[in-house]
Coordinates of N, CA and C in Angstrom, one line a residue:
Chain A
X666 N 0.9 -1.2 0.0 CA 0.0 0.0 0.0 C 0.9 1.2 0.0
X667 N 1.1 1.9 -1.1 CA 1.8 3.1 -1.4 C 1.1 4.3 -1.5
X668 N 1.7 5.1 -0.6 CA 1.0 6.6 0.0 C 0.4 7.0 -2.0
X669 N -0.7 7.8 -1.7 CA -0.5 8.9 -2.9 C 0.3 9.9 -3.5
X670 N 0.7 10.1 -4.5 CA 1.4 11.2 -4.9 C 0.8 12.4 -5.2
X671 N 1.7 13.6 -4.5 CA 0.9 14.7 -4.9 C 2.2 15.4 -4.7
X672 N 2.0 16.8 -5.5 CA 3.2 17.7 -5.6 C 3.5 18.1 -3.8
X673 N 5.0 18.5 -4.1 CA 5.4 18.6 -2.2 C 5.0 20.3 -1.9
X674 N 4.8 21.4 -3.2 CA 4.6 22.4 -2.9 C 3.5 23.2 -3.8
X675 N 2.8 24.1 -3.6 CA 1.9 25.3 -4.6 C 2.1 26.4 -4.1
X676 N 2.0 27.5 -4.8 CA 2.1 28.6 -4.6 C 1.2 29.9 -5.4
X677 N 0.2 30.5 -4.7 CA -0.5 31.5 -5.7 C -0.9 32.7 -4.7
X678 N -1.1 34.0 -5.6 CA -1.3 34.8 -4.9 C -2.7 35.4 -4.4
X679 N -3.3 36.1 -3.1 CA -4.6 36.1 -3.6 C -5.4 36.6 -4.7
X680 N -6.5 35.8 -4.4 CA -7.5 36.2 -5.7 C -7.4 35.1 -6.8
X681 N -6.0 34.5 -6.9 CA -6.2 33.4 -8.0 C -6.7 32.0 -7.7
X682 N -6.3 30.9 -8.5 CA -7.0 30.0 -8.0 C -5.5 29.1 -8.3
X683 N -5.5 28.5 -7.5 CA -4.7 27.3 -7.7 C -4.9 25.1 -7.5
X684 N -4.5 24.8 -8.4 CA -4.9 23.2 -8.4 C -4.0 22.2 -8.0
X685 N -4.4 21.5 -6.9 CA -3.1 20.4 -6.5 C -3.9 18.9 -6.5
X686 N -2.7 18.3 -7.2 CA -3.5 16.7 -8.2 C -2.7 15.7 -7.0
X687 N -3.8 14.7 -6.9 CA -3.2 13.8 -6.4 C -3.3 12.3 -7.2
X688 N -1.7 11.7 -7.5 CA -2.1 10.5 -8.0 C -1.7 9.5 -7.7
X689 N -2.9 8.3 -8.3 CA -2.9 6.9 -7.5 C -3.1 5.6 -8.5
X690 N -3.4 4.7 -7.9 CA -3.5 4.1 -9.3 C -4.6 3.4 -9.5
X691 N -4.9 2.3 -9.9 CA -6.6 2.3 -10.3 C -6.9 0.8 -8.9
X692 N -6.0 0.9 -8.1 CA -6.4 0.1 -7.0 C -6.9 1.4 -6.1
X693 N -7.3 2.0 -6.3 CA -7.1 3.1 -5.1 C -7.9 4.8 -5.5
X694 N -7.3 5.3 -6.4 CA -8.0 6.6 -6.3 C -8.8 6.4 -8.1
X695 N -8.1 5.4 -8.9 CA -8.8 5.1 -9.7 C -10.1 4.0 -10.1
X696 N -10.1 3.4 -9.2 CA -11.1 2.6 -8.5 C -12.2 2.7 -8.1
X697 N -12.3 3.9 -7.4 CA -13.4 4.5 -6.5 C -13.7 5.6 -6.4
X698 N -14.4 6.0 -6.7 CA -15.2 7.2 -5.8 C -14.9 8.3 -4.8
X699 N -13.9 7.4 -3.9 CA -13.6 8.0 -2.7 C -12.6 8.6 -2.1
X700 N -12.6 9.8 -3.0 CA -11.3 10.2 -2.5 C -12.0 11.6 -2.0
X701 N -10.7 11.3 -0.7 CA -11.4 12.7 0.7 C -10.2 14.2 0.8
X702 N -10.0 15.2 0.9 CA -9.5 16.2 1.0 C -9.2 17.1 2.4
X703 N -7.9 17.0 3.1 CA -8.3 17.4 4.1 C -7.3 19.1 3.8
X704 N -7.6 19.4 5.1 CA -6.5 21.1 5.6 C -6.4 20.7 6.6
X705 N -5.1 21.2 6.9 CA -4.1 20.9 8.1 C -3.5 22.4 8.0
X706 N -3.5 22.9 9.1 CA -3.0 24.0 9.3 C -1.8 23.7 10.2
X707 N -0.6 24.6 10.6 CA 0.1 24.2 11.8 C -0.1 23.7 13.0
X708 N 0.2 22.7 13.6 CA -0.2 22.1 15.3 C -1.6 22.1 15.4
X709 N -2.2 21.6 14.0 CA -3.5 21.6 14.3 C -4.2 20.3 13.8
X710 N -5.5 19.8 14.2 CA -6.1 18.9 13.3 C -6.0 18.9 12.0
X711 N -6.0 18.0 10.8 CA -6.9 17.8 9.6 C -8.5 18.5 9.7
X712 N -8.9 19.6 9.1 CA -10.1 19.2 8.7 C -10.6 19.0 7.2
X713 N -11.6 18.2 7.2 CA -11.9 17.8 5.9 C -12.7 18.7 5.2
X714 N -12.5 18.7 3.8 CA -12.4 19.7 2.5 C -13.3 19.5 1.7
X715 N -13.1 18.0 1.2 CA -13.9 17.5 0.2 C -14.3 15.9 0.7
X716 N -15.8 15.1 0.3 CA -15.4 14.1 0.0 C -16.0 13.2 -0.9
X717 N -15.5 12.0 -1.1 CA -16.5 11.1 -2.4 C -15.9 12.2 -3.4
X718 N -14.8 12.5 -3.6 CA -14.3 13.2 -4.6 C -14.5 14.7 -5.0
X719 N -16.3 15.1 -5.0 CA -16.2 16.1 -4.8 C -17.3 16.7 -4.1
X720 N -17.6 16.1 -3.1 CA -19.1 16.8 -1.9 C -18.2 17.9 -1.2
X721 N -18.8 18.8 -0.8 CA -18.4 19.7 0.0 C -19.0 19.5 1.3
X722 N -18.2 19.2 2.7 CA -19.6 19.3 3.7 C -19.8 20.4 4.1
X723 N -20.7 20.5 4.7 CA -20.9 21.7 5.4 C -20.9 22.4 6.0
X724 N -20.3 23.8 5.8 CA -19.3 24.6 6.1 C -18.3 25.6 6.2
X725 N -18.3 24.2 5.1 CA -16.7 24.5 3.6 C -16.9 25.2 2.8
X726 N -16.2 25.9 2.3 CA -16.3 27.3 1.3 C -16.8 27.0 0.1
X727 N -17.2 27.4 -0.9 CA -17.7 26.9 -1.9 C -16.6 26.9 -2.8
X728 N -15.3 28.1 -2.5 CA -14.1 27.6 -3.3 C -13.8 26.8 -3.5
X729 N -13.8 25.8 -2.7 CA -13.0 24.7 -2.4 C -14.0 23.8 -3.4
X730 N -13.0 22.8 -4.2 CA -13.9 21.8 -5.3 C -12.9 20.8 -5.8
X731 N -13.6 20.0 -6.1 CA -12.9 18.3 -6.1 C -13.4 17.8 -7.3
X732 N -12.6 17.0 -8.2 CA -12.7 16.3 -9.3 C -11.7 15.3 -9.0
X733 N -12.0 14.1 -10.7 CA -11.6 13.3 -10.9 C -11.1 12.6 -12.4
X734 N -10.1 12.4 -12.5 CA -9.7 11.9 -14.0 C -8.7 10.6 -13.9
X735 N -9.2 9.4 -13.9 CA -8.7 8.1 -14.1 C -7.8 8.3 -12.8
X736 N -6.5 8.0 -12.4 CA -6.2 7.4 -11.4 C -5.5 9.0 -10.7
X737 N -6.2 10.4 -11.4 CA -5.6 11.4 -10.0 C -6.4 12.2 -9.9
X738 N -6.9 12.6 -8.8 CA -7.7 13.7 -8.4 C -7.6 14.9 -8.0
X739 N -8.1 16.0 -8.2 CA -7.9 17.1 -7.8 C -8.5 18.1 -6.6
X740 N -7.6 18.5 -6.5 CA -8.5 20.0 -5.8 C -8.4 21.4 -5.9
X741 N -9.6 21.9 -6.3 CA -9.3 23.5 -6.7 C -9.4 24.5 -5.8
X742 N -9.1 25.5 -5.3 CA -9.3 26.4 -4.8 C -9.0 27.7 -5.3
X743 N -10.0 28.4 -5.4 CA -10.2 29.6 -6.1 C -10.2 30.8 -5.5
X744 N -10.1 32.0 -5.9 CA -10.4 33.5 -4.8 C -9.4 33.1 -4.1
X745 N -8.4 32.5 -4.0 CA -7.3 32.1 -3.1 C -7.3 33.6 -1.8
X746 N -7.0 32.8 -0.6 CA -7.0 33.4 0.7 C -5.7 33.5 1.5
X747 N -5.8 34.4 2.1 CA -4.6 34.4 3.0 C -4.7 33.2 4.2
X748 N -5.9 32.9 4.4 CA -6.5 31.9 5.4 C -6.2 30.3 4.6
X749 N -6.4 30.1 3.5 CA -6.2 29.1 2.9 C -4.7 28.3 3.1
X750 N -3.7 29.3 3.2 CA -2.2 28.4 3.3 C -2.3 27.6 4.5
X751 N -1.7 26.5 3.9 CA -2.1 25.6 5.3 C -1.6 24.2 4.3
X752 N -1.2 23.1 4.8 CA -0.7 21.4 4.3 C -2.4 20.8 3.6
X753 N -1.7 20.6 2.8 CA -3.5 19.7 2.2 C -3.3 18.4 1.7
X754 N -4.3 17.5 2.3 CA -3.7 15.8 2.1 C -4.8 15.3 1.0
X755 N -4.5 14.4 0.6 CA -5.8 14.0 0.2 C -5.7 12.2 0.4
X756 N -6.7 11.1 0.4 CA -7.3 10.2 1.0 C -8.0 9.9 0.0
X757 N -7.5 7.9 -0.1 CA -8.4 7.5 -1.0 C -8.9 5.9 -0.3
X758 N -10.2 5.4 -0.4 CA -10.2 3.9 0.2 C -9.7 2.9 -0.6
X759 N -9.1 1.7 -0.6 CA -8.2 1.1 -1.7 C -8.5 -0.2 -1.6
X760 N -9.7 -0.6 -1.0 CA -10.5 -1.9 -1.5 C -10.0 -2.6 -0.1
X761 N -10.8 -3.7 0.1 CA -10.4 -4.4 1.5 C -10.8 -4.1 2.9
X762 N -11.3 -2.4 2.6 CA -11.1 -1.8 3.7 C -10.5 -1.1 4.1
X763 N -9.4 -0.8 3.5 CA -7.8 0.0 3.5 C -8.0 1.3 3.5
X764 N -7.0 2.2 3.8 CA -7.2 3.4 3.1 C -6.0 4.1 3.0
X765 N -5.4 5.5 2.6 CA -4.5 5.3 2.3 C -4.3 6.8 1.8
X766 N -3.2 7.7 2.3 CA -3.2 9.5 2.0 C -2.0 9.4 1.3
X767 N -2.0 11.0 0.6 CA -1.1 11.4 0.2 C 0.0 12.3 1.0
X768 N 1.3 12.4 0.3 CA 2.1 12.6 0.9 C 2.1 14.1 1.3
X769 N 1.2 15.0 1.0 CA 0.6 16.3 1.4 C 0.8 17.2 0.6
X770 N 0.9 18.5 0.1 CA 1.5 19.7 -0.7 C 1.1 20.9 0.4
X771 N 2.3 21.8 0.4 CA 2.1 22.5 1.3 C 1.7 23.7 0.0
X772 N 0.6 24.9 0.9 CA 0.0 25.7 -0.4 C 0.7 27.2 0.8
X773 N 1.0 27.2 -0.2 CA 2.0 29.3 0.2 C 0.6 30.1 -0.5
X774 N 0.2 30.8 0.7 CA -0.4 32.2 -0.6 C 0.8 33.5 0.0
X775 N 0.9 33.5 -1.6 CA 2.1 35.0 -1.9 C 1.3 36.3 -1.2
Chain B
X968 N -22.5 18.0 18.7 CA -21.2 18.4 17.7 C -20.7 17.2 18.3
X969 N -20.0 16.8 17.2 CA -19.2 15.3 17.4 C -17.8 16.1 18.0
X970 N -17.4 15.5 18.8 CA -15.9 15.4 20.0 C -14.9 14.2 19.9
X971 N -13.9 14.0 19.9 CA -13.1 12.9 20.3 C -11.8 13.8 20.6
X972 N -11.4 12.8 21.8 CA -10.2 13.6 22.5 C -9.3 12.2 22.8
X973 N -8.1 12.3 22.2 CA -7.2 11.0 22.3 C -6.8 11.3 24.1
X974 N -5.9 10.3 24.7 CA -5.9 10.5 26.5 C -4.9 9.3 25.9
X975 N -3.7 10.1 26.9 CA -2.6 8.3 26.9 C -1.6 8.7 27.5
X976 N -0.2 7.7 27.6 CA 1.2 8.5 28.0 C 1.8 9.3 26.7
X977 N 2.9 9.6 26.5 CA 3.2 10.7 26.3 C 4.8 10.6 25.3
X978 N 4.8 9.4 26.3 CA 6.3 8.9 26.4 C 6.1 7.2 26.5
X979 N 6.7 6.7 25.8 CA 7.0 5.5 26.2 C 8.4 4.6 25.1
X980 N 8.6 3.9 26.0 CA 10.1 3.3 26.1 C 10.4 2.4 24.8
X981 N 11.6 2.2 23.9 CA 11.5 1.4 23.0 C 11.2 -0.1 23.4
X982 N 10.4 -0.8 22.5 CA 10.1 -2.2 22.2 C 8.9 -1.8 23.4
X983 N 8.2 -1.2 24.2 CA 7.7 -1.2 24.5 C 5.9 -1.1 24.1
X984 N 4.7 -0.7 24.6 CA 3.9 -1.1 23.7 C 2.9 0.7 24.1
X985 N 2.5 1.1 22.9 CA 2.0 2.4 23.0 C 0.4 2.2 23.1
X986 N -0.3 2.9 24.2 CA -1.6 2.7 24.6 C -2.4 4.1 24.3
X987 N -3.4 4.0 23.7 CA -4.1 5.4 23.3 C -6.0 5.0 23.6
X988 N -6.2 5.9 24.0 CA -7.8 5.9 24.2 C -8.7 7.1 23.6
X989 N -9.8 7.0 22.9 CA -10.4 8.1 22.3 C -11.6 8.0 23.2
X990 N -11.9 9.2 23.9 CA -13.4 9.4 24.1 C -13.8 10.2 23.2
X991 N -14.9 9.3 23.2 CA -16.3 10.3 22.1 C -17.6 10.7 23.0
X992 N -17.7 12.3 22.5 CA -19.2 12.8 22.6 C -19.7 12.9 21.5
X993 N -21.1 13.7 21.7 CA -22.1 14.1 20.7 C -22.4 12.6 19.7
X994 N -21.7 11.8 20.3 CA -22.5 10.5 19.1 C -21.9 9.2 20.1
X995 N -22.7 8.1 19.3 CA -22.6 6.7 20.0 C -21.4 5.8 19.2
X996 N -19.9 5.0 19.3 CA -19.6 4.6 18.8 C -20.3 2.9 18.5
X997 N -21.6 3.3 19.0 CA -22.7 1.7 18.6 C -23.5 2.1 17.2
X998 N -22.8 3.0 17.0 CA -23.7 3.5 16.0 C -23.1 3.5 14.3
X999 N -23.5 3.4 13.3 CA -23.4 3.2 12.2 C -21.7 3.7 11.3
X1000 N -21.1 4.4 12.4 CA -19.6 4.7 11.8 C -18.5 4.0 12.6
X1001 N -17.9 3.9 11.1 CA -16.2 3.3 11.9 C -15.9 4.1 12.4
X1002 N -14.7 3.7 13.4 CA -13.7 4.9 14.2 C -12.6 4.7 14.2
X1003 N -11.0 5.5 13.7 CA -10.4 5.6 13.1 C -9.3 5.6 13.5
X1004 N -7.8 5.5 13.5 CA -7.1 6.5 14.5 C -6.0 6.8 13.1
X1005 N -5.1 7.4 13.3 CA -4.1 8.3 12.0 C -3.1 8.8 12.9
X1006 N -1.9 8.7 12.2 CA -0.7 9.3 12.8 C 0.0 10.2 12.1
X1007 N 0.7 11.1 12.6 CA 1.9 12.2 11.6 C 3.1 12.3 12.5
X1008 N 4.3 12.1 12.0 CA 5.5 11.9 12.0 C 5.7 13.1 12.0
X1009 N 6.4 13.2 13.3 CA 6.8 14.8 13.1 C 7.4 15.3 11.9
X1010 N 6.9 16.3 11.3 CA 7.3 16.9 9.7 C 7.0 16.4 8.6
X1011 N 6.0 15.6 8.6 CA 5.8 14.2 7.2 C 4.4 14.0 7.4
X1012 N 3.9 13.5 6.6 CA 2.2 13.3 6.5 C 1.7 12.7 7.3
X1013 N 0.3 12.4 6.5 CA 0.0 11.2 6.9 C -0.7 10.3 7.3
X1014 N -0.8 9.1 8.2 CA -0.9 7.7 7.9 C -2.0 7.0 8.5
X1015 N -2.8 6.5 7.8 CA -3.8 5.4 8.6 C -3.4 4.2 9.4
X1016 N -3.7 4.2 10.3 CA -3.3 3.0 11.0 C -4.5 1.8 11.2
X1017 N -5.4 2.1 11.4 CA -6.9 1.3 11.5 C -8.2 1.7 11.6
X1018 N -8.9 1.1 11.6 CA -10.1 1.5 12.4 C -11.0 0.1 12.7
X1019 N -12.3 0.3 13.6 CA -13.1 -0.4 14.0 C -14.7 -0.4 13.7
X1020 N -15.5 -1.1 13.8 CA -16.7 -0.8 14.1 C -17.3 -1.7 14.6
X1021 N -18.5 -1.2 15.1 CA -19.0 -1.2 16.9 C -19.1 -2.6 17.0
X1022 N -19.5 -3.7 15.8 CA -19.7 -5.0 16.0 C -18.3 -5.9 16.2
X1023 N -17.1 -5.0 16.5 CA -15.7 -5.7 16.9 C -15.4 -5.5 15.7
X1024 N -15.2 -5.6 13.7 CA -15.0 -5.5 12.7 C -13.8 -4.9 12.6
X1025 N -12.6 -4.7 12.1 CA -11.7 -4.0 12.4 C -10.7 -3.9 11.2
X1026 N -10.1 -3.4 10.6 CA -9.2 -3.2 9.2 C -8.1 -2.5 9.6
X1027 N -6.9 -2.8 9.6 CA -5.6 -2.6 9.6 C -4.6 -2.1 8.5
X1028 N -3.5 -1.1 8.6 CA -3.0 -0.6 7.7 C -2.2 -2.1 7.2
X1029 N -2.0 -2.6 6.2 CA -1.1 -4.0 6.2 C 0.7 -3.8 7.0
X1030 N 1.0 -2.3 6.4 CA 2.4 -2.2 7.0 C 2.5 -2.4 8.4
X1031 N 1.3 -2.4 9.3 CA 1.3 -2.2 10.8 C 0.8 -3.2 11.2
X1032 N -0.2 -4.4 10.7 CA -1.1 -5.0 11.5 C -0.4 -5.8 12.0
X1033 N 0.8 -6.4 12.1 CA 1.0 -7.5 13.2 C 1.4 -6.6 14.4
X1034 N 1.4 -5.6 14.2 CA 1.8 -4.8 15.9 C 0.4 -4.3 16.4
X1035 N -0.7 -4.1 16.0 CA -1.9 -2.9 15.5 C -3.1 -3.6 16.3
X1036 N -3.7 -3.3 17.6 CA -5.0 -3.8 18.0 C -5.7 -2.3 18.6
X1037 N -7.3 -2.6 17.9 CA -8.0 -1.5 18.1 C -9.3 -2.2 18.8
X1038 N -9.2 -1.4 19.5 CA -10.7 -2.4 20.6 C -11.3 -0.9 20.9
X1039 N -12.8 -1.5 21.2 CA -13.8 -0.9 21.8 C -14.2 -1.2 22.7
X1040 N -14.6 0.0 23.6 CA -15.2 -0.1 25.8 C -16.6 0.8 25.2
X1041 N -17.8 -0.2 24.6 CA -19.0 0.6 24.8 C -19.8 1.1 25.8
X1042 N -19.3 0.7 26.9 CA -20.0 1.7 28.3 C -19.3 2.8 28.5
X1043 N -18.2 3.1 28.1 CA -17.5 4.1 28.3 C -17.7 4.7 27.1
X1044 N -18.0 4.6 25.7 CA -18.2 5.2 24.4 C -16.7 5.9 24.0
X1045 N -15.5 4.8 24.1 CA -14.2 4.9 23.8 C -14.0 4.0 22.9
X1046 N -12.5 4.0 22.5 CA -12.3 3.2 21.4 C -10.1 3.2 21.9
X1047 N -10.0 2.6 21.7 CA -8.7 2.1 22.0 C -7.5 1.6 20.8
X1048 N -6.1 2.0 20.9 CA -5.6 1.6 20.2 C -4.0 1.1 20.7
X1049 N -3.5 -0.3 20.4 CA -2.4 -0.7 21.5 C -1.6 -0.5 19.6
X1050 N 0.1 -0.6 19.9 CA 1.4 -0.8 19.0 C 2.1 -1.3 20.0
X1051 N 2.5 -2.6 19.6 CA 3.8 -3.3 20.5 C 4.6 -2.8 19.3
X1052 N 5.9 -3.4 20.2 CA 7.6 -3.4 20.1 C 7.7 -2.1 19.5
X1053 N 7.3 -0.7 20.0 CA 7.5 0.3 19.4 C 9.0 0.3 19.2
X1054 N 9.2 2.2 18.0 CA 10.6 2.2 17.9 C 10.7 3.7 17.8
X1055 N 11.5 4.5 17.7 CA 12.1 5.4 17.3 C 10.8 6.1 16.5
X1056 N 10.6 5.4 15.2 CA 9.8 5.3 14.2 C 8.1 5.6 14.6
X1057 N 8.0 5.4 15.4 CA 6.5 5.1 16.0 C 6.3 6.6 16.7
X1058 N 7.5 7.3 16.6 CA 7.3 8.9 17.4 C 6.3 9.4 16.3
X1059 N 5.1 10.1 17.1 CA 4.0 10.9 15.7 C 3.0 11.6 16.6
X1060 N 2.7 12.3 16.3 CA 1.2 12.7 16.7 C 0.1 11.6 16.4
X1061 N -0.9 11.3 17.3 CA -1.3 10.1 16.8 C -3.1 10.7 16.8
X1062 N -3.6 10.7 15.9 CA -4.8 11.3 15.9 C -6.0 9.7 16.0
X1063 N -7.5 10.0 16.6 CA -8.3 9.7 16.4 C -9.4 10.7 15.4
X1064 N -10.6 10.0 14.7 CA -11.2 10.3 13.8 C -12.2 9.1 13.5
X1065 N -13.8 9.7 13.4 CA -14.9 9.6 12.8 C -15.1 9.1 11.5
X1066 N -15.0 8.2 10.7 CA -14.9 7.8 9.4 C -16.5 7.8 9.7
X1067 N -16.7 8.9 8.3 CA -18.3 9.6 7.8 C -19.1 8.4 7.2
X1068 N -20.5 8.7 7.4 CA -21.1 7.6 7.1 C -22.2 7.4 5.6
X1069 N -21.7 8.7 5.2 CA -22.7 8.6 3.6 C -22.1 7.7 3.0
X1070 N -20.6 7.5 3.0 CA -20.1 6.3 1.9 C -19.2 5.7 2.7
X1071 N -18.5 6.3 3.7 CA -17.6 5.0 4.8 C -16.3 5.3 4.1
X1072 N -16.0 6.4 3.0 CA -14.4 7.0 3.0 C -14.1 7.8 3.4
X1073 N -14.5 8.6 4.3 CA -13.7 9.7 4.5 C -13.7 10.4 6.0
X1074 N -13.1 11.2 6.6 CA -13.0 11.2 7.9 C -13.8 12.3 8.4
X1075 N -14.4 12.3 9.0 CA -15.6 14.1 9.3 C -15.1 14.8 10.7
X1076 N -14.7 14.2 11.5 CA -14.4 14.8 13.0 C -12.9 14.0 13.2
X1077 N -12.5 15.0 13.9 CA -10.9 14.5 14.3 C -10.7 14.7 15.9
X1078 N -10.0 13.9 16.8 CA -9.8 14.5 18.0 C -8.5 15.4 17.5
X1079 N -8.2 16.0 18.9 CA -6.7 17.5 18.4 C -5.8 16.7 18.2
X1080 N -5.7 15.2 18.5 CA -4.2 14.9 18.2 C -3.0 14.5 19.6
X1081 N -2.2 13.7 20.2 CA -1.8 13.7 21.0 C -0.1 12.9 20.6
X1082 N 0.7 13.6 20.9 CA 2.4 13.5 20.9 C 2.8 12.1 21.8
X1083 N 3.5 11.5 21.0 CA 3.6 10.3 21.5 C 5.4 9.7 21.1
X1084 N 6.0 10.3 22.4 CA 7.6 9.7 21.9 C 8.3 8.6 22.8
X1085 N 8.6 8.1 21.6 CA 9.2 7.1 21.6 C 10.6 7.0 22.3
X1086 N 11.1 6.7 23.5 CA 12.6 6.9 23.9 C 12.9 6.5 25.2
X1087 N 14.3 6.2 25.3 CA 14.5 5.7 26.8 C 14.5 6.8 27.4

C-alpha cells in the first residue's frame, strides 16, 4: 500500500485559483469514488475539504472543489486566501477496507 | 457536535507497547460509523493506522497490522488503540477520527491529536 502522490509544494497569490493533483492508481483513487481532502493548518487537526471526490460538507467554502480523471484527483481552490495556506492531504479507500493519503503539498499564498 | 479527545502516556520506552484511548461525545460509537485512528511523523504526513466498528470488525494498515489492535469499551463510548515493540519510528502525533457515514471514505471529525515519543 503506497501513499499517494501529490506535488510537495503550490504557490499562488490572492484572488487566483490554484490546483493540486493527487495520483494513484486504479487500486485506489482510480477505483473508487472516494477520494477525501483534508487542511491541516500548523499544530492543528486535519479538517476535511472535500469528499467522495467532490461533496463539499458543510461549512466548507464553496471555493474549495474536487474532481476526478482516471487514477488522480484534484483540488481547486479559487479566490485564493490568505487563510487558505495551510498542508493539504488527500485520502483514497483502496479496496479491503484500507485506506491510504497522500504525501501532502504545502500551499504558500504570496 | 461530534468530539473525540485521544488520552494516553506521552512517552514511552523502545520495544515497549503504546496505549491510546479516544473518548467520544455528541455520538454513539454503537452507531453506524467506523472509528479511526491516524498518525503524523513529526514533519511528514499522513498515515492510517486502522479503524473499528461497533460489532468488533476491524481493518488494519497491512504495513502495521501485526503490531496494531483497536478495541472498543461501549460503556465508556471509547475506542482504544495498542502498538507493540515500538521504535524510534512510531514517534507521531497520533490522531483519532470519525470515518463519515454517507459512503464510509472519509474522515468528518478528528480528536486535536496527542504526541507520543518514543525513547528511553
Amino acid at each position: 500500500q503506497s501513499a499517494l502522490t501529490q506535488t510537495a509544494s503550490v504557490s499562488g497569490s490572492p484572488g487566483q485559483s490554484i490546483t493540486i493533483s493527487c495520483t494513484g492508481t486504479s487500486s485506489d483513487v482510480g477505483g473508487y469514488n472516494y477520494v477525501s481532502w483534508y487542511q491541516q493548518h500548523p499544530g492543528k487537526a486535519p479538517k476535511l475539504m472535500i469528499f467522495d471526490v467532490s461533496n463539499r460538507p458543510s461549512g466548507v467554502s464553496t471555493r474549495f472543489s474536487g474532481s476526478k480523471s482516471g487514477n488522480t484527483a484534484s483540488l481547486t481552490i479559487s479566490g485564493l486566501q490568505a487563510e487558505d495556506e495551510a498542508d493539504y492531504y488527500c485520502s483514497s479507500y483502496t479496496g479491503s477496507g484500507t485506506r491510504v493519503f497522500g504525501g501532502g503539498t504545502k500551499l504558500t499564498v504570496l | 457536535q461530534v468530539q473525540l479527545q485521544e488520552s494516553g502516556p506521552g512517552l514511552v520506552k523502545p520495544s515497549g507497547t503504546l496505549s491510546l484511548t479516544c473518548g467520544v461525545s455528541g455520538d454513539s460509537i454503537s452507531g453506524s460509523n467506523w472509528w479511526s485512528w491516524v498518525r503524523q511523523s513529526p514533519g511528514k504526513g499522513l498515515e492510517w493506522i486502522g479503524e473499528i466498528y461497533h460489532i468488533g470488525s476491524t481493518n488494519y494498515n497491512p504495513s502495521l497490522k501485526s503490531r496494531v489492535t483497536i478495541s472498543l469499551d461501549k460503556s465508556k463510548n471509547q475506542f482504544s488503540l495498542k502498538l507493540t515493540s515500538v521504535t524510534a519510528a512510531d514517534t507521531a502525533v497520533y490522531y483519532c477520527a470519525r470515518v463519515g457515514s454517507v459512503s464510509g471514505a472519509y474522515f468528518d471529525y478528528w480528536g486535536q491529536g496527542t504526541l507520543v515519543t518514543v525513547s528511553s
